[in-house]
């Protein structure tokens, strides 16, 4: 009998009689890859740690493997188990022998198998006179199997009242919010929340597990530093050199964001960003504060991420999944994501999450980089490492691998000398010549664990001791999916940037951020066809940079096009503010710019709105509150969402003296005087135009030649469609701008786009052809429907 083995060898019968109770551990998927590599070793470590401390243990392995073959596989796994280095060889042999006696393989496929397991456990307990403390069921199986297993456990294999049940679940926990909700609801019908332990093994990594204790023990030093006033940015990085070979089936379904960022890196982010509870040993307090951090995350936009895919990936998918030769995957194997936390502590601080396969090194770290306004006069070699404020200041939780090879906590010496647990961590020995993040190791207070532990060993121990704070609750899981699902949906058809893999990547994957947007630093040559095969479908096209009417053309699908235009406008705004302290932006009306207004309002939090003057290119002669008013559209989609000073907003005066665009009210002349007063040389920094199907732009129409030439800056015109009366900037004023952007979207614009591409300078026939800034730049932004049809 399994329990009888406890009375021999290591523990001895007198000590066994004093045991508090018995715990049965049932490992489902016991012959799988995860179990063979990590879980059996973790269970053995649990036995090593707990033997003789009060509870007795038995271990049951189950899988779809036939009984005899399963027993043979289990025996091979148990033979390969290793003791910690600080356990003497003879003691290790005794522990290993007892663990093997306490472990068995059994079939758990049918409801009857679970009834039999329950009967065997109870019979063994009765035979040796032990009470049952509890049962641990570890689900190392795919999520689709959870339902049947949960039903069997709940129906016939729960322990009796007075003993506890703990059910351990491995990721993936759903594919998106809906699937996660369905999975959570299914499990919730069989298990209570306190019975479920969702494992993210990165929470067991020693450096990650040290984040909260480090913050707690160094509260005094960190209280004034851990906030937006002092932190420049936070980087959470997991790089791998291996590719997805052998795992393409999983990767095609999940991709790098679901595989790494939505779980591992987001969990780490919450540990850094959450408010620190008074008592970090309180699981309820820790999990509650983590949930608050989830809820403070600013929603992600498509421009919040950059995606890549190593070049061999599609070929691997074709080979492993029998896809046709024409198949090209859009699954990202690399991603960088910019996250912001909208609370007082972290407002404006960028959190950069990055992970990828086939990169130049294998390493994981969390890097908190602090701002530094110091300027040292003396030369760098004379800086005192412990004192100079000019050295980079950072705290790094080094998860593993890389140049250090293992976990560590690093604190710049010019920050403070940290406190770490004296038992579990030690100061690292010097390693001359080693540099981390541009500085020698001697620039840091550096600490490493006294004994390195596998993450699963750490987490299995915490499951046994009911340390719930290291696991993911249903509420936190769903909050994470609420955050990530919109981004994943928006990126579903995005084509990742191809990269060769390894050191050959060079700077191809480097990216930069501005406001809420990320973009690759290095432009990639435009590539219309993603690879060999048949003619591409429209969705296979990437952003195209070319020429149209001898001016730069940017063409993409609408979402990418609008995001690019919004980023270009923000860049122009930043340049103008640096140059003159103000940015003068003139916006046209109609339906085309609405998506742009929404993009600027929701995704460009760094935009210098406080220094921006907003003007209208044209306006319908209707009251400003009328739904057809261009100003009303601007108000609804942009102005009410951003903080522009009231006096920086300049609507066209089309409604004066209770009249609409009456010439005697001289509204056009009043607007021209206002422009001359506020805009230097009447030269806007950027003018946004559209192009009508008849070739008109602004409210300058072929049938109404007013404003196409002459001295007037603002004119009244007549439209062929209602409302007929309009006010518009003149073509000479538009051409004074530093930059003019023409936005053209929709298949209905294809015909005029082709026509205008062939005509010369004929503004009386096609007013758009007269747009050519005299000393500025003209850039065309066309979606593929307008450009390619």
PDB file of N, CA and C in Angstrom, residues 111-149:
ATOM      1  N   UNK A 111     -16.027   7.588 -15.837  1.00  0.00           N
ATOM      2  CA  UNK A 111     -16.584   7.924 -14.525  1.00  0.00           C
ATOM      3  C   UNK A 111     -16.261   6.820 -13.520  1.00  0.00           C
ATOM      4  N   UNK A 112     -16.253   5.568 -13.989  1.00  0.00           N
ATOM      5  CA  UNK A 112     -15.951   4.450 -13.089  1.00  0.00           C
ATOM      6  C   UNK A 112     -14.518   4.520 -12.577  1.00  0.00           C
ATOM      7  N   UNK A 113     -13.593   5.014 -13.412  1.00  0.00           N
ATOM      8  CA  UNK A 113     -12.199   5.141 -12.981  1.00  0.00           C
ATOM      9  C   UNK A 113     -12.073   6.133 -11.824  1.00  0.00           C
ATOM     10  N   UNK A 114     -12.840   7.204 -11.872  1.00  0.00           N
ATOM     11  CA  UNK A 114     -12.785   8.187 -10.789  1.00  0.00           C
ATOM     12  C   UNK A 114     -13.428   7.638  -9.523  1.00  0.00           C
ATOM     13  N   UNK A 115     -14.476   6.874  -9.677  1.00  0.00           N
ATOM     14  CA  UNK A 115     -15.094   6.217  -8.514  1.00  0.00           C
ATOM     15  C   UNK A 115     -14.088   5.266  -7.874  1.00  0.00           C
ATOM     16  N   UNK A 116     -13.350   4.529  -8.735  1.00  0.00           N
ATOM     17  CA  UNK A 116     -12.359   3.578  -8.217  1.00  0.00           C
ATOM     18  C   UNK A 116     -11.230   4.309  -7.500  1.00  0.00           C
ATOM     19  N   UNK A 117     -10.763   5.436  -8.056  1.00  0.00           N
ATOM     20  CA  UNK A 117      -9.712   6.215  -7.391  1.00  0.00           C
ATOM     21  C   UNK A 117     -10.186   6.684  -6.025  1.00  0.00           C
ATOM     22  N   UNK A 118     -11.388   7.199  -5.970  1.00  0.00           N
ATOM     23  CA  UNK A 118     -11.927   7.671  -4.695  1.00  0.00           C
ATOM     24  C   UNK A 118     -11.994   6.523  -3.691  1.00  0.00           C
ATOM     25  N   UNK A 119     -12.430   5.374  -4.144  1.00  0.00           N
ATOM     26  CA  UNK A 119     -12.522   4.216  -3.249  1.00  0.00           C
ATOM     27  C   UNK A 119     -11.159   3.770  -2.753  1.00  0.00           C
ATOM     28  N   UNK A 120     -10.156   3.779  -3.642  1.00  0.00           N
ATOM     29  CA  UNK A 120      -8.810   3.368  -3.244  1.00  0.00           C
ATOM     30  C   UNK A 120      -8.227   4.315  -2.195  1.00  0.00           C
ATOM     31  N   UNK A 121      -8.410   5.637  -2.402  1.00  0.00           N
ATOM     32  CA  UNK A 121      -7.875   6.598  -1.436  1.00  0.00           C
ATOM     33  C   UNK A 121      -8.530   6.392  -0.070  1.00  0.00           C
ATOM     34  N   UNK A 122      -9.835   6.243  -0.057  1.00  0.00           N
ATOM     35  CA  UNK A 122     -10.529   6.079   1.229  1.00  0.00           C
ATOM     36  C   UNK A 122     -10.159   4.757   1.896  1.00  0.00           C
ATOM     37  N   UNK A 123      -9.984   3.699   1.111  1.00  0.00           N
ATOM     38  CA  UNK A 123      -9.603   2.405   1.683  1.00  0.00           C
ATOM     39  C   UNK A 123      -8.214   2.484   2.308  1.00  0.00           C
ATOM     40  N   UNK A 124      -7.294   3.157   1.630  1.00  0.00           N
ATOM     41  CA  UNK A 124      -5.941   3.292   2.160  1.00  0.00           C
ATOM     42  C   UNK A 124      -5.929   4.102   3.449  1.00  0.00           C
ATOM     43  N   UNK A 125      -6.703   5.166   3.469  1.00  0.00           N
ATOM     44  CA  UNK A 125      -6.788   5.994   4.674  1.00  0.00           C
ATOM     45  C   UNK A 125      -7.321   5.185   5.849  1.00  0.00           C
ATOM     46  N   UNK A 126      -8.357   4.393   5.579  1.00  0.00           N
ATOM     47  CA  UNK A 126      -8.965   3.581   6.645  1.00  0.00           C
ATOM     48  C   UNK A 126      -8.008   2.492   7.114  1.00  0.00           C
ATOM     49  N   UNK A 127      -7.241   1.951   6.175  1.00  0.00           N
ATOM     50  CA  UNK A 127      -6.343   0.845   6.524  1.00  0.00           C
ATOM     51  C   UNK A 127      -5.243   1.281   7.487  1.00  0.00           C
ATOM     52  N   UNK A 128      -4.713   2.483   7.268  1.00  0.00           N
ATOM     53  CA  UNK A 128      -3.612   2.939   8.119  1.00  0.00           C
ATOM     54  C   UNK A 128      -4.074   3.915   9.199  1.00  0.00           C
ATOM     55  N   UNK A 129      -5.383   4.160   9.259  1.00  0.00           N
ATOM     56  CA  UNK A 129      -5.907   5.000  10.326  1.00  0.00           C
ATOM     57  C   UNK A 129      -5.564   6.467  10.187  1.00  0.00           C
ATOM     58  N   UNK A 130      -5.548   6.985   8.979  1.00  0.00           N
ATOM     59  CA  UNK A 130      -5.243   8.396   8.764  1.00  0.00           C
ATOM     60  C   UNK A 130      -6.512   9.157   8.391  1.00  0.00           C
ATOM     61  N   UNK A 131      -6.550  10.424   8.783  1.00  0.00           N
ATOM     62  CA  UNK A 131      -7.605  11.291   8.275  1.00  0.00           C
ATOM     63  C   UNK A 131      -7.098  11.920   6.979  1.00  0.00           C
ATOM     64  N   UNK A 132      -8.012  12.329   6.130  1.00  0.00           N
ATOM     65  CA  UNK A 132      -7.627  12.957   4.872  1.00  0.00           C
ATOM     66  C   UNK A 132      -7.549  14.462   5.052  1.00  0.00           C
ATOM     67  N   UNK A 133      -6.406  15.060   4.668  1.00  0.00           N
ATOM     68  CA  UNK A 133      -6.253  16.516   4.712  1.00  0.00           C
ATOM     69  C   UNK A 133      -6.808  17.142   3.442  1.00  0.00           C
ATOM     70  N   UNK A 134      -6.517  16.539   2.276  1.00  0.00           N
ATOM     71  CA  UNK A 134      -7.020  17.109   1.037  1.00  0.00           C
ATOM     72  C   UNK A 134      -6.510  16.390  -0.187  1.00  0.00           C
ATOM     73  N   UNK A 135      -6.980  16.848  -1.348  1.00  0.00           N
ATOM     74  CA  UNK A 135      -6.577  16.279  -2.633  1.00  0.00           C
ATOM     75  C   UNK A 135      -6.212  17.402  -3.599  1.00  0.00           C
ATOM     76  N   UNK A 136      -5.161  17.173  -4.363  1.00  0.00           N
ATOM     77  CA  UNK A 136      -4.738  18.102  -5.418  1.00  0.00           C
ATOM     78  C   UNK A 136      -4.888  17.396  -6.758  1.00  0.00           C
ATOM     79  N   UNK A 137      -5.689  17.957  -7.632  1.00  0.00           N
ATOM     80  CA  UNK A 137      -5.795  17.463  -9.004  1.00  0.00           C
ATOM     81  C   UNK A 137      -5.084  18.455  -9.915  1.00  0.00           C
ATOM     82  N   UNK A 138      -4.013  18.017 -10.555  1.00  0.00           N
ATOM     83  CA  UNK A 138      -3.240  18.888 -11.442  1.00  0.00           C
ATOM     84  C   UNK A 138      -3.616  18.556 -12.884  1.00  0.00           C
ATOM     85  N   UNK A 139      -4.272  19.535 -13.577  1.00  0.00           N
ATOM     86  CA  UNK A 139      -4.741  19.334 -14.943  1.00  0.00           C
ATOM     87  C   UNK A 139      -3.623  19.694 -15.924  1.00  0.00           C
ATOM     88  N   UNK A 140      -2.756  18.759 -16.267  1.00  0.00           N
ATOM     89  CA  UNK A 140      -1.753  18.996 -17.308  1.00  0.00           C
ATOM     90  C   UNK A 140      -2.278  18.410 -18.617  1.00  0.00           C
ATOM     91  N   UNK A 141      -3.462  18.903 -19.015  1.00  0.00           N
ATOM     92  CA  UNK A 141      -4.178  18.413 -20.196  1.00  0.00           C
ATOM     93  C   UNK A 141      -4.724  19.616 -20.951  1.00  0.00           C
ATOM     94  N   UNK A 142      -5.085  19.456 -22.227  1.00  0.00           N
ATOM     95  CA  UNK A 142      -5.650  20.583 -22.981  1.00  0.00           C
ATOM     96  C   UNK A 142      -6.966  21.060 -22.371  1.00  0.00           C
ATOM     97  N   UNK A 143      -7.289  22.342 -22.505  1.00  0.00           N
ATOM     98  CA  UNK A 143      -8.511  22.889 -21.900  1.00  0.00           C
ATOM     99  C   UNK A 143      -9.798  22.215 -22.361  1.00  0.00           C
ATOM    100  N   UNK A 144      -9.812  21.643 -23.585  1.00  0.00           N
ATOM    101  CA  UNK A 144     -11.051  21.006 -24.033  1.00  0.00           C
ATOM    102  C   UNK A 144     -11.415  19.795 -23.176  1.00  0.00           C
ATOM    103  N   UNK A 145     -10.435  19.259 -22.442  1.00  0.00           N
ATOM    104  CA  UNK A 145     -10.706  18.099 -21.592  1.00  0.00           C
ATOM    105  C   UNK A 145     -11.162  18.504 -20.189  1.00  0.00           C
ATOM    106  N   UNK A 146     -11.101  19.790 -19.868  1.00  0.00           N
ATOM    107  CA  UNK A 146     -11.408  20.236 -18.512  1.00  0.00           C
ATOM    108  C   UNK A 146     -12.827  19.856 -18.084  1.00  0.00           C
ATOM    109  N   UNK A 147     -13.781  20.042 -18.997  1.00  0.00           N
ATOM    110  CA  UNK A 147     -15.182  19.853 -18.630  1.00  0.00           C
ATOM    111  C   UNK A 147     -15.478  18.463 -18.112  1.00  0.00           C
ATOM    112  N   UNK A 148     -15.083  17.439 -18.880  1.00  0.00           N
ATOM    113  CA  UNK A 148     -15.373  16.053 -18.474  1.00  0.00           C
ATOM    114  C   UNK A 148     -14.644  15.696 -17.180  1.00  0.00           C
ATOM    115  N   UNK A 149     -13.386  16.104 -17.067  1.00  0.00           N
ATOM    116  CA  UNK A 149     -12.617  15.792 -15.864  1.00  0.00           C
ATOM    117  C   UNK A 149     -13.244  16.467 -14.646  1.00  0.00           C
TER     118      UNK A 149
END
